[in-house]
Short mmCIF file of C-alpha atoms in Angstrom, two decimals:
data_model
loop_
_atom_site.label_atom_id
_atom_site.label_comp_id
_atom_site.label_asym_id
_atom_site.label_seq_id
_atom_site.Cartn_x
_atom_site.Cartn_y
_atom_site.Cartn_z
CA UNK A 1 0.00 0.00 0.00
CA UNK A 2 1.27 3.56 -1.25
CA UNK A 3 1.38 6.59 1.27
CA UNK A 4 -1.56 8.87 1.59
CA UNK A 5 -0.58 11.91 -0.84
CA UNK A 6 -0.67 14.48 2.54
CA UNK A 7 1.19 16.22 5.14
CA UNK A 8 -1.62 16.62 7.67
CA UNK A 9 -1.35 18.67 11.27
CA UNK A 10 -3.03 18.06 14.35
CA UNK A 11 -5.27 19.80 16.48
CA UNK A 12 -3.48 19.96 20.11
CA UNK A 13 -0.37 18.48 22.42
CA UNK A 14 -1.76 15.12 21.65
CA UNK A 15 -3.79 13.19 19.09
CA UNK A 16 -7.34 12.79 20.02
CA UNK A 17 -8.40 9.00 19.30
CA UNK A 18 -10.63 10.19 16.45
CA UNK A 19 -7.52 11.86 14.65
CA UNK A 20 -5.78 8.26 15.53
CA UNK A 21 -8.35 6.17 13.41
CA UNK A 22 -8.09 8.96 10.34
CA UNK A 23 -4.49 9.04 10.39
CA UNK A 24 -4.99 5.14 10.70
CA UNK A 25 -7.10 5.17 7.75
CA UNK A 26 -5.50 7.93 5.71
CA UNK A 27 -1.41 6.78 5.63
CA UNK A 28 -0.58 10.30 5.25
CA UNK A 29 3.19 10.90 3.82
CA UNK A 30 4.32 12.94 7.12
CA UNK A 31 3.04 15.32 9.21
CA UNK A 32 3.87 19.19 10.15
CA UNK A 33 3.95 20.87 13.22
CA UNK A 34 2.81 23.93 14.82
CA UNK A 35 3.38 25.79 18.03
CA UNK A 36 -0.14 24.80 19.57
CA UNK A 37 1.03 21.61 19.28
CA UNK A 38 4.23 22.09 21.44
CA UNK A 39 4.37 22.71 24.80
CA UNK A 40 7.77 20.73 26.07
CA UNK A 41 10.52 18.58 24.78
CA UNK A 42 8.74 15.80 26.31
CA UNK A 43 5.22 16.72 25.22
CA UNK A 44 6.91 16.51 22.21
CA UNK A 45 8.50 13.77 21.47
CA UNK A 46 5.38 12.18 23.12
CA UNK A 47 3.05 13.91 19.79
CA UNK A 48 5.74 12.80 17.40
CA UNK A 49 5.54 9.28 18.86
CA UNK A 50 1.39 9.12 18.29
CA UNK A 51 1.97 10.51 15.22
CA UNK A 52 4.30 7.49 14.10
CA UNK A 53 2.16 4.73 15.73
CA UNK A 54 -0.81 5.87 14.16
CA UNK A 55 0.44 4.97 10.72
CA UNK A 56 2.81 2.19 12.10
CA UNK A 57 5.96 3.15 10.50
CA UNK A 58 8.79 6.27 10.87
CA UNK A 59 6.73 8.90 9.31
CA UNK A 60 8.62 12.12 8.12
CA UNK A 61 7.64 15.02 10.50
CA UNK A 62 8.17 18.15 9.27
CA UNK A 63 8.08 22.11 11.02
CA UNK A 64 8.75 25.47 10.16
CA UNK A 65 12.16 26.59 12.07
CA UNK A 66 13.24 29.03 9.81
CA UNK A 67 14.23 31.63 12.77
CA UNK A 68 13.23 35.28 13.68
CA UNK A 69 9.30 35.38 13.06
CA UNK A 70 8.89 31.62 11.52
CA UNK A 71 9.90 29.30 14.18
CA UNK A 72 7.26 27.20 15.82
CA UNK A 73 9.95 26.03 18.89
CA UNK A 74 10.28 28.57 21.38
CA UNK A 75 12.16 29.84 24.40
CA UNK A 76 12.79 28.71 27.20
CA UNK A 77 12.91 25.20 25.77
CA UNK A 78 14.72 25.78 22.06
CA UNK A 79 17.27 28.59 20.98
CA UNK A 80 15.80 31.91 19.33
CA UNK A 81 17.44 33.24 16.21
CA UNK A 82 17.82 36.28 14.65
CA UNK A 83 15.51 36.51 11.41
CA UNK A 84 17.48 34.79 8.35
CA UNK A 85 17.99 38.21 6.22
CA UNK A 86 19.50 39.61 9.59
CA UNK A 87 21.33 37.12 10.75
CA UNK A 88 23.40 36.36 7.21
CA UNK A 89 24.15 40.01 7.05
CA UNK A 90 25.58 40.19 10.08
CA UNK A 91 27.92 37.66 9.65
CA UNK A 92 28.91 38.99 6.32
CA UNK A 93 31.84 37.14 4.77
CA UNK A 94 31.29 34.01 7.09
CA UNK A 95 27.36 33.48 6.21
CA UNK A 96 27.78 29.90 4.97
CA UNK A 97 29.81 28.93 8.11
CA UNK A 98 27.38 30.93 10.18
CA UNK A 99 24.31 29.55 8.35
CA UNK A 100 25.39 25.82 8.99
CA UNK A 101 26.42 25.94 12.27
CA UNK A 102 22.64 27.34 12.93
CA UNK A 103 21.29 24.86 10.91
CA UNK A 104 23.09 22.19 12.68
CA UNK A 105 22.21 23.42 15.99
CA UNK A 106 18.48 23.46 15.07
CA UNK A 107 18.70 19.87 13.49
CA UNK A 108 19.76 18.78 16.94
CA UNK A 109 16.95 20.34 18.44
CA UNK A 110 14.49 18.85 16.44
CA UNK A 111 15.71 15.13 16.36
CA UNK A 112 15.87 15.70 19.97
CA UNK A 113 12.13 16.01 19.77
CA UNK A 114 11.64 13.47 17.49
CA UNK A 115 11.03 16.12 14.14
CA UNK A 116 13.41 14.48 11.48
CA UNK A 117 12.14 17.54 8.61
CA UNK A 118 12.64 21.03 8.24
CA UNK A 119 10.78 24.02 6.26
CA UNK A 120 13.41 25.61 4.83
CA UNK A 121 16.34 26.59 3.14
CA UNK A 122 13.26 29.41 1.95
CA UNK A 123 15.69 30.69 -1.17
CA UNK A 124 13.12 33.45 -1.99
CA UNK A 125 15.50 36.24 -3.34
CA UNK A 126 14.52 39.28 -1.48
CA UNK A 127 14.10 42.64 -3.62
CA UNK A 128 12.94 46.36 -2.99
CA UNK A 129 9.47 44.94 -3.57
CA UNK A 130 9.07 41.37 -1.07
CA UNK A 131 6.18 41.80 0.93
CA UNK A 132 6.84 42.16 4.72
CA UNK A 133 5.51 38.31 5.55
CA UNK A 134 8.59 37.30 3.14
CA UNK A 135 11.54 39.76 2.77
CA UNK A 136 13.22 38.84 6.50
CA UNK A 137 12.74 35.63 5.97
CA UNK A 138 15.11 35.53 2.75
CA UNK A 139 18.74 35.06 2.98
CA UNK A 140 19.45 38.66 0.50
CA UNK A 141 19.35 39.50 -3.02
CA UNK A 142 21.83 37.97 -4.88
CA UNK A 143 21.08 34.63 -6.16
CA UNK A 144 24.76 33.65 -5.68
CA UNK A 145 25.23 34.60 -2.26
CA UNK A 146 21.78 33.04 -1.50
CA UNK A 147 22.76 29.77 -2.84
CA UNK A 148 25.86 29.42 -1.29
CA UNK A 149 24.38 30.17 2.09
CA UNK A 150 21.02 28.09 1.23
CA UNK A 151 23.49 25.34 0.77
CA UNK A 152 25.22 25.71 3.76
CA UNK A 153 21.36 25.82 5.59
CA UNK A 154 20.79 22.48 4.02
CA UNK A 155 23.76 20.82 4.46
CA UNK A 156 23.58 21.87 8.56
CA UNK A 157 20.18 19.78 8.63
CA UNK A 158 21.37 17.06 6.85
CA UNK A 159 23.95 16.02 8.90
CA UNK A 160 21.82 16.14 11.78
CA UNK A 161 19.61 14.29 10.31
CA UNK A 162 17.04 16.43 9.14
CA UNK A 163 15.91 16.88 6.08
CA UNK A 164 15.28 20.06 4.32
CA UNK A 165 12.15 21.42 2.00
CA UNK A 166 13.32 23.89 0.23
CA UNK A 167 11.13 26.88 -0.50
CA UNK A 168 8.75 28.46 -2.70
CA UNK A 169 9.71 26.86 -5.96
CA UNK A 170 10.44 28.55 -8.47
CA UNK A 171 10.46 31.92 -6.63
CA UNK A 172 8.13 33.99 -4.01
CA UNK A 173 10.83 36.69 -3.80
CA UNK A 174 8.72 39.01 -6.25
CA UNK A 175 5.08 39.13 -4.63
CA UNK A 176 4.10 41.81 -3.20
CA UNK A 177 1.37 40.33 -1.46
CA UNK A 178 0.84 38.05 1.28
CA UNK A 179 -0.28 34.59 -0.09
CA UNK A 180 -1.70 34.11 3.12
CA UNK A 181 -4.30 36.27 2.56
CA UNK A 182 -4.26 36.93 -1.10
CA UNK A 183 -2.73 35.73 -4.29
CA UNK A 184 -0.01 37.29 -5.83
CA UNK A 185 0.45 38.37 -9.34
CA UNK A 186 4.33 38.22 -10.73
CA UNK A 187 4.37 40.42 -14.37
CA UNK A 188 8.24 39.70 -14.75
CA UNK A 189 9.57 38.90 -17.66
CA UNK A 190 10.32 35.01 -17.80
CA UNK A 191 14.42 35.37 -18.65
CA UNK A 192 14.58 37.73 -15.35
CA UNK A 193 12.85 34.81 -13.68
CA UNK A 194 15.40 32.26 -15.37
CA UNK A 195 18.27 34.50 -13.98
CA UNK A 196 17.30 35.33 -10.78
CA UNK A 197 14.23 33.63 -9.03
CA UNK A 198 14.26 30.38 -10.49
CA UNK A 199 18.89 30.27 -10.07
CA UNK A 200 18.64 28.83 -6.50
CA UNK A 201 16.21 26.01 -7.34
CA UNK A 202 18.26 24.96 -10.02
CA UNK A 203 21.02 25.13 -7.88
CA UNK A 204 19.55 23.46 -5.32
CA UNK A 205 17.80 20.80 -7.30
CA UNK A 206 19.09 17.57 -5.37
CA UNK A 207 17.47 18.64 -1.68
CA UNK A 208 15.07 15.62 -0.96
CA UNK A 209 12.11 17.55 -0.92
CA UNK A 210 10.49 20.82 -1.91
CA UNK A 211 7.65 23.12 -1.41
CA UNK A 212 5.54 25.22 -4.17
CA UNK A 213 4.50 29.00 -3.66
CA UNK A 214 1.24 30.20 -4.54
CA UNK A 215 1.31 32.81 -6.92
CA UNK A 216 1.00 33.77 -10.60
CA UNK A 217 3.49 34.46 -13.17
CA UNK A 218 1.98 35.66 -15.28
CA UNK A 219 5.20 34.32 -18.39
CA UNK A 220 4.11 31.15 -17.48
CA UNK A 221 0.19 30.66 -16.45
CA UNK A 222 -2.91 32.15 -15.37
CA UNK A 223 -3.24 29.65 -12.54
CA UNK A 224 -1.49 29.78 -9.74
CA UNK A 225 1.93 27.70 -9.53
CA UNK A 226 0.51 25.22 -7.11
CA UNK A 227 -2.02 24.34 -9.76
CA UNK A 228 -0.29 24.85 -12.94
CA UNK A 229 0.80 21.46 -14.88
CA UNK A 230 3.09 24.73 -16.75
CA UNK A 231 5.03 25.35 -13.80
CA UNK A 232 5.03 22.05 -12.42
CA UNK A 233 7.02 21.40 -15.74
CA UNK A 234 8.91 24.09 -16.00
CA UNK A 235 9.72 23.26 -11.88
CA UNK A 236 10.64 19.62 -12.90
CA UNK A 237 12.35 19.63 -16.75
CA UNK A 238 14.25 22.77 -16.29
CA UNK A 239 15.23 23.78 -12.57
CA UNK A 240 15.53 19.66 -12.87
CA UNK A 241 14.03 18.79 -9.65
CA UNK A 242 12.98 15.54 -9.83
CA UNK A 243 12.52 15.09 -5.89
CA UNK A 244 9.44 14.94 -3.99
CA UNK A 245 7.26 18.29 -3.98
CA UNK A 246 4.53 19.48 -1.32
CA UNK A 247 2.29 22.10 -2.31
CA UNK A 248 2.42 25.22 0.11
CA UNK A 249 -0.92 24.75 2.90
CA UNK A 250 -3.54 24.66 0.08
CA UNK A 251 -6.00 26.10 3.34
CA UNK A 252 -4.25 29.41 2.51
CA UNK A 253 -6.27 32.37 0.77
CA UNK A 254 -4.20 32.60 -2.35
CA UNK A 255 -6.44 29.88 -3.38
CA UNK A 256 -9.88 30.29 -4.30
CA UNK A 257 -11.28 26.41 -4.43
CA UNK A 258 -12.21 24.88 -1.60
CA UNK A 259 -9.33 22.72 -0.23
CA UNK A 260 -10.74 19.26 -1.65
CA UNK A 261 -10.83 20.61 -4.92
CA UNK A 262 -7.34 22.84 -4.52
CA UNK A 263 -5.96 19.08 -3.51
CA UNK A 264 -6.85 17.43 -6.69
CA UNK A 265 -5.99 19.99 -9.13
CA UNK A 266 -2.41 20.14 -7.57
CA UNK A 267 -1.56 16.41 -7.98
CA UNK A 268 -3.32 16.87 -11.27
CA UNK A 269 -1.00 19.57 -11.88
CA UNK A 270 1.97 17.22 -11.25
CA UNK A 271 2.75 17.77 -7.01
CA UNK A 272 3.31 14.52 -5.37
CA UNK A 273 1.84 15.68 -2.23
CA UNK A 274 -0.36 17.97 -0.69
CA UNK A 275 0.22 20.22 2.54
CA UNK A 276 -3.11 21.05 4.62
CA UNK A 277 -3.40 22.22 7.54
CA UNK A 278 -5.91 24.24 10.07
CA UNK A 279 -8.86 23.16 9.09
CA UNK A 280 -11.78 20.84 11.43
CA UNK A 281 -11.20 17.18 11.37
CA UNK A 282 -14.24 16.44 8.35
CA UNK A 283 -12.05 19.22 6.03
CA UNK A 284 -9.07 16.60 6.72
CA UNK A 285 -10.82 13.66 5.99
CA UNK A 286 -12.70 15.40 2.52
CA UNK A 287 -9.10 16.08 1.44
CA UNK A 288 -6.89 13.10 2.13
CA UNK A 289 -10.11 11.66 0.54
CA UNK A 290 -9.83 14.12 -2.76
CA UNK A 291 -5.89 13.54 -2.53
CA UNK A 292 -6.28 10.03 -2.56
CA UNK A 293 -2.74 7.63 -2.33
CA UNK A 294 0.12 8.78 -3.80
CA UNK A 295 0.85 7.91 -8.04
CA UNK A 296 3.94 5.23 -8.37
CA UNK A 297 6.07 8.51 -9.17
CA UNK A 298 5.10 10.01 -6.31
CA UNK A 299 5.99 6.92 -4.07
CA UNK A 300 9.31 6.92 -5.26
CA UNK A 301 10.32 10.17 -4.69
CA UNK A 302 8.80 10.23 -1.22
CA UNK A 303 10.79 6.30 -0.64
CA UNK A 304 14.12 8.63 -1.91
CA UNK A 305 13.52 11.21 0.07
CA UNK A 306 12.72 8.95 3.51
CA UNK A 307 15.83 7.16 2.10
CA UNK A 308 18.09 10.67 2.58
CA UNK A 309 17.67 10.67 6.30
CA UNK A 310 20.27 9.83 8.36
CA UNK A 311 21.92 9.10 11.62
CA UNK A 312 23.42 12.18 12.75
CA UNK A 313 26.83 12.00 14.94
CA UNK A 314 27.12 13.19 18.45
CA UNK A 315 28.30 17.14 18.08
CA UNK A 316 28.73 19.16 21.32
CA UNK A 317 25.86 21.37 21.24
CA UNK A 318 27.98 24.10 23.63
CA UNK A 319 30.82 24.04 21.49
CA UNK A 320 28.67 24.73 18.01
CA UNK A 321 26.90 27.36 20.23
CA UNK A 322 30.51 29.14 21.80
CA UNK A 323 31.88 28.59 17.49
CA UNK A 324 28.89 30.75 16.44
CA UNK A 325 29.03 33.44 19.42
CA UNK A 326 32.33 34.10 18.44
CA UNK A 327 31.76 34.45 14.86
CA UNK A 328 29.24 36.35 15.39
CA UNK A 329 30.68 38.75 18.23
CA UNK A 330 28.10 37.18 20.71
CA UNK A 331 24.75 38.52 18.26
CA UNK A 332 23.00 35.22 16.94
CA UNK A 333 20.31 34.93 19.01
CA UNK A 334 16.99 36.90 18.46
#
């Protein structure tokens, strides 16, 4: 039997017995994470634990820890950061060191707790127009420097065994809207996209997993990326990633379907897996339903991906922390 095609949330610190049977029934992919469902390291690791049992086998668990404004573990139990754009300009010429050794530190944090996935590198390239939701989040403006440093991100979280999604392919840099809320409209020409937006994808095409962005460009489609078999082509035959993709939460705004019918017109459109999450327990249920199991292709990028994870090796968490201080002049934390 194939994995449900979903990354599914749940409601509290614990699963209630009714999300046990769906998740039973369902076989999502993985799971996500957010902070109403985290209260302590052991709380934790107890959730993550349900979570696993419920589909009998070492789901991939996945949360946003991006730093600054996006991080769903909190003081006094997990490290703070400084928000990405922030932090990478203040170390300046020793971003990629700086970048891994946070990376590396957060991995630790999360296996700790049982979360074996990770929300970012987000390799949005920041510009005088990225709404306010986005622009802190990125890691600058130059696609270079942003892949170099993205790399360093992602290579931090692998070797603590976590693995990365790498974010919003092929490009949220541009909006100037909050996708949250509404959906974005990108006029740029498609060879600026090809140079800039789309660089750090291509770049970045062998991470195990990545996530869509919901917006329009308007080069490419009138649908949004998430739902566009034209960008879901363009994501896999010339960026070249041929790795498993989640759609961005299909519950957000920037979508105007209702979420069962947002959930088949993305795998239609070619992603292997859809992300949904804040919604009632029956909205669940209608769209793993409307998802259905994953296609073969699907299966075998998400078996790759699971296949990427790996054992990380004992680091001493106070030296990594005392390495970055001092790189940093004693700044890194938020």
């Amino acid at each position: 039997m194939g994995f449900g095609a979903t990354i599914l949330d749940a409601e509290g610190l614990r699963l209630t017995a009714e999300e046990k049977a769906f998740f039973r029934d369902a076989n999502p992919f993985g799971f996500i994470l957010f902070a109403r469902n985290i209260e302590s390291p052991d709380q934790l690791r107890a959730l993550c634990g349900d979570m696993r049992e419920a589909v009998g086998r070492d789901a991939v668990i996945t949360i946003d820890q991006e730093g600054g404004r996006v991080q769903r573990m909190r003081a006094p139990h997990w490290r703070e950061w400084q928000p990405p754009l922030e932090f990478v300009a203040l170390a300046g010429d020793r971003a990629e060191e700086a970048m891994y050794l946070m990376y590396r530190t957060i991995a630790h944090e999360l296996r700790s707790c049982g979360v074996d996935s990770n929300c970012a590198p987000m390799v949005d390239i920041a510009g005088p127009q990225t709404h306010p939701f986005l622009r802190n989040r990125c890691y600058g403006s130059d696609p270079e420097r942003v892949i170099k440093v993205a790399r360093a991100a992602a290579k931090g979280l692998m070797d603590g065994g976590v693995l990365p999604v790498v974010k919003h392919m092929p490009g949220h840099g541009r909006a100037t809207m909050d996708s949250h809320f509404d959906l974005p409209l990108v006029e740029a020409q498609i060879a600026d996209l090809r140079r800039s937006d789309f660089a750090p994808f291509r770049a970045l095409n062998d991470l195990p997993m990545g996530m869509t962005a919901h917006l329009v460009y308007e080069a490419l489609d009138y649908r949004p990326a998430t739902l566009s078999p034209k960008v879901m082509h363009l994501i896999r035959e010339e960026i070249g990633f041929d790795n498993l993709i989640m759609t961005d939460d299909i519950s957000m705004k920037a979508l105007s379907g209702t979420p069962p019918e947002n959930a088949a017109a993305a795998i239609a459109a070619g992603c292997d897996v859809i992300l949904y999450c804040n919604a009632p327990l029956p909205d669940r249920i209608a769209v793993a339903e409307a998802a259905g199991e994953m296609t073969a292709a699907a299966q075998t990028r998400a078996e790759r991906a699971l296949k990427m994870r790996k054992t990380p090796e004992d680091i001493d968490i106070s030296a990594l922390d005392a390495q970055l201080e001092t790189l940093l002049g004693g700044a890194s934390h938020g």
